[in-house]
CSV table of C-alpha atoms in Angstrom, one decimal:
chain,number,residue,atom,x,y,z
A,1,UNK,CA,-3.9,12.4,-12.4
A,2,UNK,CA,-2.2,10.4,-15.2
A,3,UNK,CA,-2.5,6.7,-15.1
A,4,UNK,CA,-0.5,5.2,-17.1
A,5,UNK,CA,1.3,1.9,-16.1
A,6,UNK,CA,-1.2,1.9,-13.0
A,7,UNK,CA,-3.5,-1.3,-12.0
A,8,UNK,CA,-6.9,0.5,-11.9
A,9,UNK,CA,-9.6,-1.1,-9.3
A,10,UNK,CA,-13.5,-0.5,-9.1
A,11,UNK,CA,-15.4,-1.4,-5.9
A,12,UNK,CA,-19.2,-2.4,-6.0
A,13,UNK,CA,-20.6,-2.2,-2.2
A,14,UNK,CA,-24.0,-4.0,-1.8
A,15,UNK,CA,-26.7,-3.8,0.4
A,16,UNK,CA,-30.0,-2.7,1.0
A,17,UNK,CA,-28.6,-1.1,4.6
A,18,UNK,CA,-26.4,1.0,2.5
A,19,UNK,CA,-29.0,2.1,-0.6
A,20,UNK,CA,-31.6,3.5,2.6
A,21,UNK,CA,-28.9,5.4,4.5
A,22,UNK,CA,-29.0,3.0,7.6
A,23,UNK,CA,-25.5,2.1,7.3
A,24,UNK,CA,-22.3,4.4,6.4
A,25,UNK,CA,-20.3,2.6,3.7
A,26,UNK,CA,-17.0,2.8,5.8
A,27,UNK,CA,-15.9,-0.1,3.8
A,28,UNK,CA,-15.3,1.5,1.0
A,29,UNK,CA,-13.7,4.5,2.1
A,30,UNK,CA,-11.3,1.6,3.9
A,31,UNK,CA,-10.6,0.1,0.9
A,32,UNK,CA,-9.8,3.2,-1.1
A,33,UNK,CA,-7.1,4.0,1.6
A,34,UNK,CA,-5.9,0.9,1.7
A,35,UNK,CA,-5.8,0.5,-2.4
A,36,UNK,CA,-4.0,4.2,-2.8
A,37,UNK,CA,-1.3,2.3,-0.2
A,38,UNK,CA,-0.6,-0.9,-2.5
A,39,UNK,CA,-0.3,1.4,-5.5
A,40,UNK,CA,-3.5,0.7,-6.9
A,41,UNK,CA,-5.9,3.6,-8.4
A,42,UNK,CA,-9.5,3.3,-7.6
A,43,UNK,CA,-11.7,4.4,-10.8
A,44,UNK,CA,-15.2,4.1,-9.2
A,45,UNK,CA,-17.4,2.9,-6.0
A,46,UNK,CA,-20.8,1.6,-7.5
A,47,UNK,CA,-23.6,1.1,-4.5
A,48,UNK,CA,-26.2,-1.2,-5.2
A,49,UNK,CA,-29.0,-2.8,-3.0
A,50,UNK,CA,-29.9,-6.4,-2.4
A,51,UNK,CA,-31.2,-6.7,-5.9
A,52,UNK,CA,-30.1,-9.7,-8.1
A,53,UNK,CA,-30.4,-7.7,-11.5
A,54,UNK,CA,-29.0,-4.4,-9.7
A,55,UNK,CA,-25.7,-6.4,-8.9
A,56,UNK,CA,-26.1,-8.0,-12.3
A,57,UNK,CA,-25.7,-4.9,-14.2
A,58,UNK,CA,-23.3,-3.5,-11.8
A,59,UNK,CA,-21.2,-6.3,-12.1
A,60,UNK,CA,-21.6,-6.4,-16.3
A,61,UNK,CA,-20.7,-2.7,-16.3
A,62,UNK,CA,-17.7,-2.9,-14.3
A,63,UNK,CA,-16.1,-5.8,-16.1
A,64,UNK,CA,-17.3,-3.7,-19.7
A,65,UNK,CA,-14.6,-1.0,-18.4
A,66,UNK,CA,-12.0,-3.6,-17.9
A,67,UNK,CA,-10.0,-3.0,-14.4
A,68,UNK,CA,-7.5,-4.9,-13.1
A,69,UNK,CA,-9.3,-5.6,-9.9
A,70,UNK,CA,-13.1,-5.4,-8.8
A,71,UNK,CA,-14.1,-5.9,-5.4
A,72,UNK,CA,-17.3,-6.9,-4.6
A,73,UNK,CA,-18.5,-6.7,-0.7
A,74,UNK,CA,-21.5,-7.6,1.1
A,75,UNK,CA,-24.1,-10.0,0.8
A,76,UNK,CA,-22.0,-13.2,1.7
A,77,UNK,CA,-24.1,-13.9,4.7
A,78,UNK,CA,-26.9,-16.7,5.6
A,79,UNK,CA,-29.8,-14.9,4.8
A,80,UNK,CA,-32.0,-15.0,2.1
A,81,UNK,CA,-31.2,-11.5,1.1
A,82,UNK,CA,-27.2,-12.1,0.7
A,83,UNK,CA,-27.5,-12.8,-3.2
A,84,UNK,CA,-24.4,-11.8,-4.1
A,85,UNK,CA,-22.8,-14.8,-4.9
A,86,UNK,CA,-25.9,-15.9,-7.1
A,87,UNK,CA,-25.7,-12.6,-8.6
A,88,UNK,CA,-22.1,-12.6,-9.6
A,89,UNK,CA,-22.6,-16.4,-11.4
A,90,UNK,CA,-25.6,-14.9,-13.3
A,91,UNK,CA,-23.1,-12.1,-14.6
A,92,UNK,CA,-20.3,-14.4,-15.3
A,93,UNK,CA,-22.3,-17.5,-16.3
A,94,UNK,CA,-21.1,-19.9,-13.4
A,95,UNK,CA,-22.6,-22.4,-11.0
A,96,UNK,CA,-22.2,-21.8,-7.5
A,97,UNK,CA,-20.9,-24.6,-5.3
A,98,UNK,CA,-19.6,-24.7,-1.3
A,99,UNK,CA,-16.1,-24.1,-0.1
A,100,UNK,CA,-15.2,-27.3,1.5
A,101,UNK,CA,-13.1,-25.6,4.0
A,102,UNK,CA,-15.1,-23.2,4.9
A,103,UNK,CA,-18.2,-25.7,5.2
A,104,UNK,CA,-16.4,-28.0,7.6
A,105,UNK,CA,-15.4,-24.6,10.0
A,106,UNK,CA,-19.1,-23.7,9.8
A,107,UNK,CA,-19.9,-27.4,11.0
A,108,UNK,CA,-17.5,-27.6,13.7
A,109,UNK,CA,-18.3,-24.6,15.1
A,110,UNK,CA,-21.9,-25.0,15.0
A,111,UNK,CA,-21.9,-28.1,16.5
A,112,UNK,CA,-19.0,-27.0,19.4
A,113,UNK,CA,-22.4,-24.6,20.1
A,114,UNK,CA,-25.1,-27.5,20.4
A,115,UNK,CA,-26.7,-26.6,17.1
A,116,UNK,CA,-27.3,-29.7,15.4
A,117,UNK,CA,-30.6,-28.9,13.3
A,118,UNK,CA,-30.3,-29.7,9.8
A,119,UNK,CA,-32.0,-26.4,8.7
A,120,UNK,CA,-29.9,-24.3,11.0
A,121,UNK,CA,-26.4,-26.0,9.7
A,122,UNK,CA,-28.1,-25.8,5.5
A,123,UNK,CA,-28.4,-22.1,6.6
A,124,UNK,CA,-25.2,-21.7,8.0
A,125,UNK,CA,-23.4,-23.3,5.1
A,126,UNK,CA,-24.9,-20.3,2.8
A,127,UNK,CA,-21.6,-18.5,4.0
A,128,UNK,CA,-19.8,-21.2,2.1
A,129,UNK,CA,-20.6,-20.7,-1.1
A,130,UNK,CA,-18.6,-19.8,-3.8
A,131,UNK,CA,-18.5,-19.8,-7.8
A,132,UNK,CA,-17.8,-23.0,-9.6
A,133,UNK,CA,-13.6,-22.4,-10.8
A,134,UNK,CA,-13.3,-19.7,-8.2
A,135,UNK,CA,-10.3,-19.5,-5.2
A,136,UNK,CA,-11.9,-19.5,-1.9
A,137,UNK,CA,-10.4,-16.9,0.2
A,138,UNK,CA,-10.5,-17.9,4.1
A,139,UNK,CA,-11.9,-15.9,6.8
A,140,UNK,CA,-9.5,-15.3,9.9
A,141,UNK,CA,-12.0,-13.7,12.2
A,142,UNK,CA,-15.7,-15.1,10.7
A,143,UNK,CA,-17.7,-17.4,8.4
A,144,UNK,CA,-18.1,-16.2,5.2
A,145,UNK,CA,-16.4,-17.7,2.5
A,146,UNK,CA,-14.7,-14.9,-0.2
A,147,UNK,CA,-13.6,-15.9,-3.3
A,148,UNK,CA,-11.3,-14.9,-6.5
A,149,UNK,CA,-12.4,-15.4,-10.2
A,150,UNK,CA,-10.1,-14.4,-12.8
A,151,UNK,CA,-12.4,-13.0,-15.5
A,152,UNK,CA,-10.5,-11.9,-18.6
A,153,UNK,CA,-7.9,-9.1,-17.6
A,154,UNK,CA,-9.9,-8.4,-14.3
A,155,UNK,CA,-9.2,-10.5,-11.0
A,156,UNK,CA,-12.7,-10.1,-9.0
A,157,UNK,CA,-13.1,-10.7,-5.3
A,158,UNK,CA,-15.2,-11.1,-3.0
A,159,UNK,CA,-16.0,-9.8,0.8
A,160,UNK,CA,-18.3,-9.9,3.4
A,161,UNK,CA,-19.9,-6.8,4.5
A,162,UNK,CA,-18.7,-7.0,8.0
A,163,UNK,CA,-15.9,-4.8,8.3
A,164,UNK,CA,-13.6,-6.5,10.9
A,165,UNK,CA,-14.1,-9.2,8.4
A,166,UNK,CA,-13.4,-7.5,5.3
A,167,UNK,CA,-10.1,-5.8,6.6
A,168,UNK,CA,-8.8,-9.0,7.8
A,169,UNK,CA,-9.3,-10.6,4.6
A,170,UNK,CA,-8.3,-8.2,2.6
A,171,UNK,CA,-4.6,-7.6,4.3
A,172,UNK,CA,-4.3,-11.5,4.8
A,173,UNK,CA,-5.0,-12.6,1.3
A,174,UNK,CA,-5.7,-9.6,-1.1
A,175,UNK,CA,-3.0,-7.1,0.0
A,176,UNK,CA,0.1,-9.4,-0.9
A,177,UNK,CA,-1.2,-10.0,-4.2
A,178,UNK,CA,-2.1,-6.4,-4.9
A,179,UNK,CA,1.4,-5.3,-3.7
A,180,UNK,CA,3.3,-8.0,-5.6
A,181,UNK,CA,1.2,-6.6,-8.9
A,182,UNK,CA,1.8,-3.3,-8.3
A,183,UNK,CA,4.4,-0.7,-9.4
A,184,UNK,CA,3.6,2.4,-8.0
A,185,UNK,CA,2.4,3.4,-4.5
A,186,UNK,CA,0.2,6.4,-3.8
A,187,UNK,CA,0.5,8.9,-0.8
A,188,UNK,CA,-1.9,11.6,-0.1
A,189,UNK,CA,-2.1,14.4,2.4
A,190,UNK,CA,-4.1,17.6,3.5
A,191,UNK,CA,-2.4,21.1,3.7
A,192,UNK,CA,-3.8,24.8,4.6
A,193,UNK,CA,-2.8,27.5,2.3
A,194,UNK,CA,-3.0,30.9,3.8
A,195,UNK,CA,-2.5,33.6,1.5
A,196,UNK,CA,-4.0,36.6,-0.4
A,197,UNK,CA,-7.4,35.4,-1.9
A,198,UNK,CA,-7.1,36.7,-4.9
A,199,UNK,CA,-3.6,35.7,-5.5
A,200,UNK,CA,-4.8,31.9,-4.9
A,201,UNK,CA,-6.4,30.7,-7.7
A,202,UNK,CA,-3.7,31.9,-10.4
A,203,UNK,CA,-1.1,30.1,-8.6
A,204,UNK,CA,-3.2,27.0,-7.8
A,205,UNK,CA,-4.1,26.7,-11.5
A,206,UNK,CA,-0.4,27.2,-12.2
A,207,UNK,CA,0.5,24.2,-9.8
A,208,UNK,CA,-1.7,22.1,-11.0
A,209,UNK,CA,-0.3,22.9,-14.8
A,210,UNK,CA,3.3,22.6,-13.7
A,211,UNK,CA,2.6,19.3,-12.1
A,212,UNK,CA,0.0,17.4,-14.0
A,213,UNK,CA,1.0,13.9,-12.6
A,214,UNK,CA,-0.4,15.2,-9.3
A,215,UNK,CA,-3.7,15.5,-8.0
A,216,UNK,CA,-4.0,18.9,-6.4
A,217,UNK,CA,-7.5,19.8,-5.1
A,218,UNK,CA,-9.5,22.8,-3.1
A,219,UNK,CA,-12.0,23.4,-1.1
A,220,UNK,CA,-11.7,27.0,-1.2
A,221,UNK,CA,-14.8,29.1,0.3
A,222,UNK,CA,-15.4,32.5,-1.7
A,223,UNK,CA,-15.3,35.7,0.5
A,224,UNK,CA,-18.8,36.6,1.7
A,225,UNK,CA,-20.4,39.9,0.6
A,226,UNK,CA,-18.4,42.8,1.3
A,227,UNK,CA,-15.2,40.9,2.0
A,228,UNK,CA,-12.3,41.9,0.6
A,229,UNK,CA,-10.5,40.0,-1.9
A,230,UNK,CA,-7.0,41.7,-1.1
A,231,UNK,CA,-7.2,39.8,2.2
A,232,UNK,CA,-5.3,36.7,3.4
A,233,UNK,CA,-7.5,33.4,3.4
A,234,UNK,CA,-7.1,30.0,4.8
A,235,UNK,CA,-7.7,27.2,2.0
A,236,UNK,CA,-7.4,23.5,2.2
A,237,UNK,CA,-5.9,21.8,-0.3
A,238,UNK,CA,-5.6,18.1,-1.0
A,239,UNK,CA,-2.5,16.8,-2.9
A,240,UNK,CA,-1.9,13.0,-4.0
A,241,UNK,CA,1.1,12.1,-5.5
A,242,UNK,CA,3.1,8.7,-6.7
A,243,UNK,CA,5.9,6.7,-6.8
A,244,UNK,CA,7.2,3.3,-7.5
A,245,UNK,CA,7.6,3.2,-3.8
A,246,UNK,CA,6.5,5.0,-0.7
A,247,UNK,CA,9.8,6.3,-0.3
A,248,UNK,CA,10.0,7.8,-3.9
A,249,UNK,CA,6.1,9.1,-3.5
A,250,UNK,CA,7.4,10.7,-0.2
A,251,UNK,CA,10.4,12.9,-2.0
A,252,UNK,CA,7.6,13.3,-4.9
A,253,UNK,CA,5.6,15.1,-1.8
A,254,UNK,CA,8.2,17.3,-0.8
A,255,UNK,CA,9.5,18.4,-4.1
A,256,UNK,CA,5.6,19.7,-4.6
A,257,UNK,CA,5.1,21.5,-1.6
A,258,UNK,CA,8.1,22.7,-1.5
A,259,UNK,CA,7.9,24.3,-4.4
A,260,UNK,CA,4.5,25.2,-3.4
A,261,UNK,CA,5.8,27.0,-0.6
A,262,UNK,CA,8.5,28.9,-2.4
A,263,UNK,CA,5.8,30.1,-5.0
A,264,UNK,CA,3.3,31.4,-2.6
A,265,UNK,CA,6.2,33.0,-0.8
A,266,UNK,CA,7.0,34.9,-4.0
A,267,UNK,CA,3.5,36.8,-3.6
A,268,UNK,CA,2.3,38.9,-1.2
A,269,UNK,CA,3.4,35.9,1.1
A,270,UNK,CA,1.7,33.4,3.1
A,271,UNK,CA,2.5,29.6,3.9
A,272,UNK,CA,1.7,26.0,3.5
A,273,UNK,CA,1.5,23.4,6.1
A,274,UNK,CA,0.3,19.9,6.7
A,275,UNK,CA,-3.2,19.4,8.3
A,276,UNK,CA,-2.6,17.0,11.3
A,277,UNK,CA,0.9,15.9,10.3
A,278,UNK,CA,1.7,12.3,10.8
A,279,UNK,CA,4.4,11.3,12.8
A,280,UNK,CA,7.3,10.2,11.0
A,281,UNK,CA,9.7,7.5,11.7
């Protein structure tokens, strides 16, 4: 899919729980969907454990590719293995400080709960760590502060790994910035194509050739041994298009699917229909 004029992003998901397969990385999946809706093309997702040098390497590698946005998720909690801020600081050569508003929020809640021990408060204040010169991102549903850092052509965002906190902070503070900056909207749908097997791939490649600006990807399963290639098969096809607005993206998708349908009917017949079609307003 052509990317000219499209803002690009990378995600770095941190956490041993991800590396060891104890937790599914649903955050990156959700972020990928939201970025597409906001017209930002996600180029890469990197997963690393709670190892400082690995996070530093991942950050430096991402910045070397010069994405418009870099989102780093996880590692903002109070535990000793929550080291995202320090690792990011090492990668950028920036010191670590505390977000004053985050500190006061944590102090107020802790004291209201009767938590007055200095050690407990200091541990809680770890959730207010940010880098010097960064802009803190408030957490509307939790304690951990995020931040944004301008680094050359890249804006870096940090978000906590707790899904409800990550989503709330992204939608409240980051999505409006991305929406204002981006001039494209992406729209993806999954379709079922029913047609003669031997005719599917020639037409599929023809559609890819004639619509180079779209992402068209099949999930075809070849016929089993002894099954005729002359028979009709059901094949899933993912299609992603873009437009300057979501309305234009809808029109582009409708145009592509209509042409795909017309060409299917010009073969031995068949159809294309959306899987789990969404209700239109």
